[in-house]
Amino acid sequence: MGIRRDKNESAAPRGDRGGDRGGDRDRGGDRDRGGDEGGERRSFHRKKGCRFCADHELKIDYKDRLILQPFFTERFKIMPRRITGNCATHQRELTLAIKRARHIAVVPYTSAQI
């Protein structure tokens, strides 16, 4: 049937069912981990700007390895936008230029590690 309760016994509110799944979590960061006593640490990362938008004379050319080199890793993988800071338009152009440079063997597909 159901659980009988006395009139004086109140049921728990619907939102409080135990556990730590509610909205009042401690979002303090280093407070419980013994961090600085002076307050919370905050890190601020400045958004990188697109170097091709900043300098309009700098052109993306698939034949120029020196322009393409900072945009791939030591294993010659193309670096993502969030790391390089390029805008979407220039990242697409850069990806296409790197792929063209790979095709004509200006840039290798992979590193020469065995």
Short mmCIF file of N, CA, C and O in Angstrom, two decimals, residues 16-107:
data_model
loop_
_atom_site.label_atom_id
_atom_site.label_comp_id
_atom_site.label_asym_id
_atom_site.label_seq_id
_atom_site.Cartn_x
_atom_site.Cartn_y
_atom_site.Cartn_z
N ASP A 16 15.46 16.99 -2.31
CA ASP A 16 16.54 16.48 -1.47
C ASP A 16 16.41 14.98 -1.34
O ASP A 16 15.66 14.48 -0.51
N ARG A 17 17.12 14.25 -2.16
CA ARG A 17 17.06 12.80 -2.10
C ARG A 17 18.39 12.20 -1.68
O ARG A 17 18.65 11.05 -1.91
N GLY A 18 19.27 13.01 -1.14
CA GLY A 18 20.55 12.51 -0.69
C GLY A 18 21.57 12.54 -1.81
O GLY A 18 21.28 12.85 -2.95
N GLY A 19 22.79 12.25 -1.48
CA GLY A 19 23.85 12.24 -2.49
C GLY A 19 24.33 13.65 -2.79
O GLY A 19 23.86 14.63 -2.22
N ASP A 20 25.25 13.75 -3.71
CA ASP A 20 25.82 15.05 -4.07
C ASP A 20 25.51 15.35 -5.53
O ASP A 20 26.38 15.56 -6.34
N ARG A 21 24.24 15.29 -5.88
CA ARG A 21 23.87 15.52 -7.26
C ARG A 21 23.08 16.82 -7.44
O ARG A 21 22.59 17.08 -8.51
N GLY A 22 22.98 17.59 -6.41
CA GLY A 22 22.17 18.79 -6.46
C GLY A 22 22.88 19.98 -7.05
O GLY A 22 24.00 19.90 -7.54
N GLY A 23 22.23 21.12 -7.00
CA GLY A 23 22.78 22.32 -7.57
C GLY A 23 23.67 23.11 -6.62
O GLY A 23 24.32 24.05 -7.04
N ASP A 24 23.70 22.74 -5.35
CA ASP A 24 24.49 23.50 -4.38
C ASP A 24 25.84 22.84 -4.14
O ASP A 24 26.25 22.62 -3.01
N ARG A 25 26.52 22.51 -5.19
CA ARG A 25 27.83 21.90 -5.05
C ARG A 25 28.85 22.95 -4.68
O ARG A 25 28.71 24.12 -4.99
N ASP A 26 29.91 22.50 -4.08
CA ASP A 26 30.99 23.41 -3.73
C ASP A 26 31.86 23.60 -4.97
O ASP A 26 32.54 22.69 -5.41
N ARG A 27 31.80 24.75 -5.57
CA ARG A 27 32.58 25.03 -6.76
C ARG A 27 33.76 25.94 -6.43
O ARG A 27 34.17 26.74 -7.23
N GLY A 28 34.28 25.79 -5.25
CA GLY A 28 35.31 26.69 -4.77
C GLY A 28 36.70 26.45 -5.32
O GLY A 28 37.56 27.26 -5.13
N GLY A 29 36.94 25.35 -5.98
CA GLY A 29 38.28 25.13 -6.53
C GLY A 29 39.24 24.60 -5.48
O GLY A 29 39.14 23.47 -5.07
N ASP A 30 40.15 25.43 -5.02
CA ASP A 30 41.21 24.98 -4.12
C ASP A 30 40.86 25.12 -2.65
O ASP A 30 41.72 24.96 -1.81
N ARG A 31 39.64 25.44 -2.32
CA ARG A 31 39.30 25.65 -0.91
C ARG A 31 39.49 24.39 -0.07
O ARG A 31 40.03 24.44 1.01
N ASP A 32 39.07 23.25 -0.59
CA ASP A 32 39.17 22.02 0.18
C ASP A 32 40.51 21.34 0.01
O ASP A 32 40.84 20.43 0.73
N ARG A 33 41.30 21.74 -0.96
CA ARG A 33 42.56 21.08 -1.24
C ARG A 33 43.75 21.77 -0.61
O ARG A 33 44.88 21.47 -0.96
N GLY A 34 43.54 22.71 0.25
CA GLY A 34 44.65 23.36 0.92
C GLY A 34 45.38 24.34 0.03
O GLY A 34 46.59 24.45 0.09
N GLY A 35 44.66 25.07 -0.78
CA GLY A 35 45.27 26.04 -1.67
C GLY A 35 45.64 27.30 -0.93
O GLY A 35 45.83 27.32 0.28
N ASP A 36 45.77 28.39 -1.65
CA ASP A 36 46.11 29.67 -1.03
C ASP A 36 45.02 30.10 -0.06
O ASP A 36 43.84 29.96 -0.33
N GLU A 37 45.44 30.63 1.06
CA GLU A 37 44.48 31.10 2.05
C GLU A 37 43.87 32.44 1.64
O GLU A 37 42.83 32.82 2.12
N GLY A 38 44.53 33.15 0.74
CA GLY A 38 44.09 34.49 0.36
C GLY A 38 42.88 34.51 -0.54
O GLY A 38 42.23 35.53 -0.69
N GLY A 39 42.55 33.42 -1.16
CA GLY A 39 41.40 33.40 -2.05
C GLY A 39 41.60 32.39 -3.17
O GLY A 39 42.51 31.59 -3.15
N GLU A 40 40.71 32.45 -4.12
CA GLU A 40 40.75 31.50 -5.22
C GLU A 40 41.76 31.93 -6.27
O GLU A 40 41.97 33.10 -6.51
N ARG A 41 42.36 30.94 -6.91
CA ARG A 41 43.26 31.21 -8.03
C ARG A 41 42.45 31.21 -9.31
O ARG A 41 41.66 30.31 -9.55
N ARG A 42 42.67 32.20 -10.12
CA ARG A 42 42.00 32.24 -11.40
C ARG A 42 43.05 32.40 -12.48
O ARG A 42 43.96 33.20 -12.35
N SER A 43 42.90 31.63 -13.53
CA SER A 43 43.83 31.77 -14.64
C SER A 43 43.07 32.39 -15.81
O SER A 43 41.93 32.03 -16.07
N PHE A 44 43.72 33.29 -16.48
CA PHE A 44 43.10 33.97 -17.60
C PHE A 44 43.93 33.68 -18.84
O PHE A 44 45.13 33.92 -18.87
N HIS A 45 43.28 33.14 -19.84
CA HIS A 45 43.96 32.85 -21.10
C HIS A 45 43.43 33.80 -22.16
O HIS A 45 42.24 33.79 -22.45
N ARG A 46 44.31 34.59 -22.70
CA ARG A 46 43.91 35.51 -23.76
C ARG A 46 43.71 34.72 -25.04
O ARG A 46 44.50 33.86 -25.39
N LYS A 47 42.63 35.01 -25.75
CA LYS A 47 42.35 34.34 -26.99
C LYS A 47 43.37 34.78 -28.04
O LYS A 47 43.62 35.96 -28.22
N LYS A 48 43.96 33.81 -28.70
CA LYS A 48 44.96 34.12 -29.72
C LYS A 48 44.26 34.70 -30.94
O LYS A 48 43.19 34.26 -31.31
N GLY A 49 44.92 35.63 -31.56
CA GLY A 49 44.36 36.22 -32.77
C GLY A 49 44.93 35.55 -34.00
O GLY A 49 46.04 35.01 -33.99
N CYS A 50 44.20 35.60 -35.07
CA CYS A 50 44.64 35.01 -36.33
C CYS A 50 45.76 35.87 -36.91
O CYS A 50 45.58 37.07 -37.12
N ARG A 51 46.90 35.27 -37.15
CA ARG A 51 48.04 36.05 -37.66
C ARG A 51 47.84 36.45 -39.11
O ARG A 51 48.43 37.41 -39.57
N PHE A 52 46.99 35.74 -39.84
CA PHE A 52 46.72 36.10 -41.23
C PHE A 52 45.72 37.26 -41.32
O PHE A 52 45.76 38.03 -42.27
N CYS A 53 44.83 37.36 -40.35
CA CYS A 53 43.91 38.51 -40.30
C CYS A 53 44.65 39.76 -39.82
O CYS A 53 44.35 40.87 -40.26
N ALA A 54 45.59 39.58 -38.92
CA ALA A 54 46.34 40.71 -38.38
C ALA A 54 47.30 41.30 -39.41
O ALA A 54 47.43 42.52 -39.51
N ASP A 55 47.95 40.45 -40.20
CA ASP A 55 48.90 40.90 -41.21
C ASP A 55 48.37 40.48 -42.58
O ASP A 55 48.51 39.33 -42.99
N HIS A 56 47.76 41.42 -43.28
CA HIS A 56 47.15 41.11 -44.58
C HIS A 56 48.18 40.85 -45.67
O HIS A 56 47.83 40.31 -46.72
N GLU A 57 49.43 41.23 -45.45
CA GLU A 57 50.46 40.97 -46.44
C GLU A 57 50.97 39.53 -46.37
O GLU A 57 51.59 39.04 -47.31
N LEU A 58 50.70 38.84 -45.27
CA LEU A 58 51.12 37.45 -45.10
C LEU A 58 50.11 36.56 -45.81
O LEU A 58 48.93 36.54 -45.47
N LYS A 59 50.56 35.83 -46.81
CA LYS A 59 49.67 34.98 -47.60
C LYS A 59 49.97 33.51 -47.35
O LYS A 59 51.13 33.13 -47.11
N ILE A 60 48.95 32.69 -47.42
CA ILE A 60 49.11 31.25 -47.27
C ILE A 60 49.46 30.68 -48.64
O ILE A 60 48.69 30.79 -49.58
N ASP A 61 50.65 30.10 -48.73
CA ASP A 61 51.12 29.54 -50.00
C ASP A 61 51.61 28.13 -49.74
O ASP A 61 52.44 27.90 -48.85
N TYR A 62 51.12 27.17 -50.52
CA TYR A 62 51.48 25.78 -50.28
C TYR A 62 52.93 25.48 -50.63
O TYR A 62 53.48 24.48 -50.21
N LYS A 63 53.59 26.36 -51.40
CA LYS A 63 54.98 26.15 -51.78
C LYS A 63 55.97 26.70 -50.75
O LYS A 63 57.15 26.39 -50.80
N ASP A 64 55.48 27.51 -49.81
CA ASP A 64 56.35 28.14 -48.81
C ASP A 64 56.30 27.34 -47.51
O ASP A 64 55.36 27.46 -46.72
N ARG A 65 57.32 26.53 -47.29
CA ARG A 65 57.35 25.67 -46.11
C ARG A 65 57.50 26.47 -44.81
O ARG A 65 57.00 26.08 -43.76
N LEU A 66 58.18 27.60 -44.87
CA LEU A 66 58.41 28.39 -43.66
C LEU A 66 57.11 28.97 -43.10
O LEU A 66 56.99 29.15 -41.89
N ILE A 67 56.15 29.26 -43.95
CA ILE A 67 54.86 29.75 -43.46
C ILE A 67 54.04 28.61 -42.89
O ILE A 67 53.35 28.76 -41.88
N LEU A 68 54.13 27.43 -43.50
CA LEU A 68 53.31 26.28 -43.07
C LEU A 68 53.87 25.59 -41.83
O LEU A 68 53.11 24.97 -41.08
N GLN A 69 55.16 25.69 -41.60
CA GLN A 69 55.81 24.90 -40.55
C GLN A 69 55.25 25.10 -39.14
O GLN A 69 55.11 24.13 -38.40
N PRO A 70 54.92 26.32 -38.70
CA PRO A 70 54.39 26.44 -37.33
C PRO A 70 53.00 25.82 -37.13
O PRO A 70 52.54 25.70 -36.01
N PHE A 71 52.36 25.38 -38.20
CA PHE A 71 50.99 24.90 -38.09
C PHE A 71 50.86 23.39 -38.13
O PHE A 71 49.77 22.86 -38.26
N PHE A 72 51.96 22.66 -38.03
CA PHE A 72 51.88 21.23 -37.83
C PHE A 72 52.89 20.80 -36.79
O PHE A 72 53.86 21.49 -36.51
N THR A 73 52.63 19.63 -36.19
CA THR A 73 53.45 19.15 -35.08
C THR A 73 54.74 18.51 -35.60
O THR A 73 54.96 18.44 -36.81
N GLU A 74 55.56 18.00 -34.67
CA GLU A 74 56.80 17.35 -35.08
C GLU A 74 56.54 16.04 -35.80
O GLU A 74 57.41 15.52 -36.49
N ARG A 75 55.33 15.51 -35.66
CA ARG A 75 54.95 14.31 -36.41
C ARG A 75 54.13 14.67 -37.65
O ARG A 75 53.51 13.81 -38.26
N PHE A 76 54.12 15.96 -37.98
CA PHE A 76 53.49 16.51 -39.17
C PHE A 76 51.97 16.34 -39.19
O PHE A 76 51.37 16.18 -40.25
N LYS A 77 51.36 16.41 -38.02
CA LYS A 77 49.90 16.47 -37.94
C LYS A 77 49.50 17.94 -37.97
O LYS A 77 50.19 18.79 -37.41
N ILE A 78 48.37 18.23 -38.58
CA ILE A 78 47.89 19.60 -38.64
C ILE A 78 47.36 20.00 -37.28
O ILE A 78 46.55 19.29 -36.68
N MET A 79 47.81 21.15 -36.78
CA MET A 79 47.38 21.61 -35.46
C MET A 79 45.98 22.21 -35.54
O MET A 79 45.65 22.87 -36.53
N PRO A 80 45.15 22.01 -34.52
CA PRO A 80 43.79 22.55 -34.56
C PRO A 80 43.74 24.05 -34.32
O PRO A 80 44.69 24.67 -33.85
N ARG A 81 42.62 24.62 -34.65
CA ARG A 81 42.37 26.05 -34.54
C ARG A 81 42.51 26.57 -33.14
O ARG A 81 43.00 27.66 -32.90
N ARG A 82 42.05 25.81 -32.17
CA ARG A 82 42.07 26.28 -30.78
C ARG A 82 43.49 26.43 -30.26
O ARG A 82 43.73 27.18 -29.33
N ILE A 83 44.44 25.74 -30.87
CA ILE A 83 45.84 25.86 -30.46
C ILE A 83 46.55 26.94 -31.26
O ILE A 83 47.28 27.76 -30.72
N THR A 84 46.33 26.96 -32.58
CA THR A 84 47.02 27.94 -33.41
C THR A 84 46.43 29.33 -33.30
O THR A 84 47.13 30.31 -33.49
N GLY A 85 45.13 29.43 -33.04
CA GLY A 85 44.49 30.73 -32.91
C GLY A 85 44.00 31.30 -34.22
O GLY A 85 43.61 32.47 -34.28
N ASN A 86 44.01 30.52 -35.28
CA ASN A 86 43.54 31.00 -36.57
C ASN A 86 42.02 31.12 -36.60
O ASN A 86 41.32 30.43 -35.87
N CYS A 87 41.54 31.99 -37.49
CA CYS A 87 40.10 32.06 -37.70
C CYS A 87 39.70 30.87 -38.58
O CYS A 87 40.55 30.19 -39.17
N ALA A 88 38.41 30.61 -38.69
CA ALA A 88 37.93 29.43 -39.42
C ALA A 88 38.29 29.49 -40.90
O ALA A 88 38.70 28.48 -41.50
N THR A 89 38.19 30.65 -41.50
CA THR A 89 38.49 30.81 -42.92
C THR A 89 39.96 30.50 -43.21
O THR A 89 40.28 29.72 -44.11
N HIS A 90 40.84 31.09 -42.43
CA HIS A 90 42.26 30.87 -42.66
C HIS A 90 42.69 29.47 -42.26
O HIS A 90 43.64 28.91 -42.84
N GLN A 91 42.04 28.86 -41.28
CA GLN A 91 42.37 27.48 -40.92
C GLN A 91 42.01 26.53 -42.06
O GLN A 91 42.77 25.60 -42.35
N ARG A 92 40.88 26.77 -42.74
CA ARG A 92 40.53 25.95 -43.89
C ARG A 92 41.54 26.12 -45.02
O ARG A 92 41.96 25.14 -45.65
N GLU A 93 41.94 27.36 -45.28
CA GLU A 93 42.93 27.61 -46.32
C GLU A 93 44.27 26.97 -45.96
O GLU A 93 44.95 26.41 -46.83
N LEU A 94 44.64 27.05 -44.71
CA LEU A 94 45.89 26.48 -44.24
C LEU A 94 45.89 24.96 -44.36
O LEU A 94 46.88 24.36 -44.80
N THR A 95 44.79 24.33 -44.00
CA THR A 95 44.67 22.88 -44.11
C THR A 95 44.80 22.44 -45.56
O THR A 95 45.50 21.48 -45.87
N LEU A 96 44.14 23.16 -46.45
CA LEU A 96 44.22 22.84 -47.87
C LEU A 96 45.64 23.03 -48.40
O LEU A 96 46.16 22.20 -49.17
N ALA A 97 46.32 24.09 -47.95
CA ALA A 97 47.69 24.33 -48.39
C ALA A 97 48.64 23.25 -47.88
O ALA A 97 49.53 22.81 -48.62
N ILE A 98 48.46 22.79 -46.64
CA ILE A 98 49.31 21.72 -46.10
C ILE A 98 49.08 20.43 -46.87
O ILE A 98 50.03 19.70 -47.21
N LYS A 99 47.83 20.14 -47.20
CA LYS A 99 47.53 18.92 -47.96
C LYS A 99 48.11 18.99 -49.37
O LYS A 99 48.62 17.99 -49.89
N ARG A 100 48.07 20.16 -49.98
CA ARG A 100 48.68 20.33 -51.30
C ARG A 100 50.20 20.19 -51.22
O ARG A 100 50.83 19.58 -52.08
N ALA A 101 50.78 20.76 -50.17
CA ALA A 101 52.23 20.65 -49.99
C ALA A 101 52.65 19.21 -49.74
O ALA A 101 53.71 18.78 -50.19
N ARG A 102 51.84 18.45 -49.06
CA ARG A 102 52.12 17.02 -48.86
C ARG A 102 52.09 16.28 -50.19
O ARG A 102 52.91 15.41 -50.45
N HIS A 103 51.11 16.64 -51.02
CA HIS A 103 50.93 15.94 -52.29
C HIS A 103 52.11 16.15 -53.22
O HIS A 103 52.52 15.22 -53.93
N ILE A 104 52.70 17.35 -53.25
CA ILE A 104 53.85 17.59 -54.12
C ILE A 104 55.18 17.41 -53.37
O ILE A 104 56.23 17.79 -53.87
N ALA A 105 55.13 16.84 -52.18
CA ALA A 105 56.30 16.46 -51.38
C ALA A 105 57.13 17.64 -50.89
O ALA A 105 58.33 17.54 -50.72
N VAL A 106 56.49 18.77 -50.62
CA VAL A 106 57.18 19.88 -49.96
C VAL A 106 57.23 19.59 -48.46
O VAL A 106 58.23 19.87 -47.78
N VAL A 107 56.16 18.99 -47.94
CA VAL A 107 56.04 18.62 -46.53
C VAL A 107 55.73 17.12 -46.48
O VAL A 107 54.91 16.64 -47.25
#
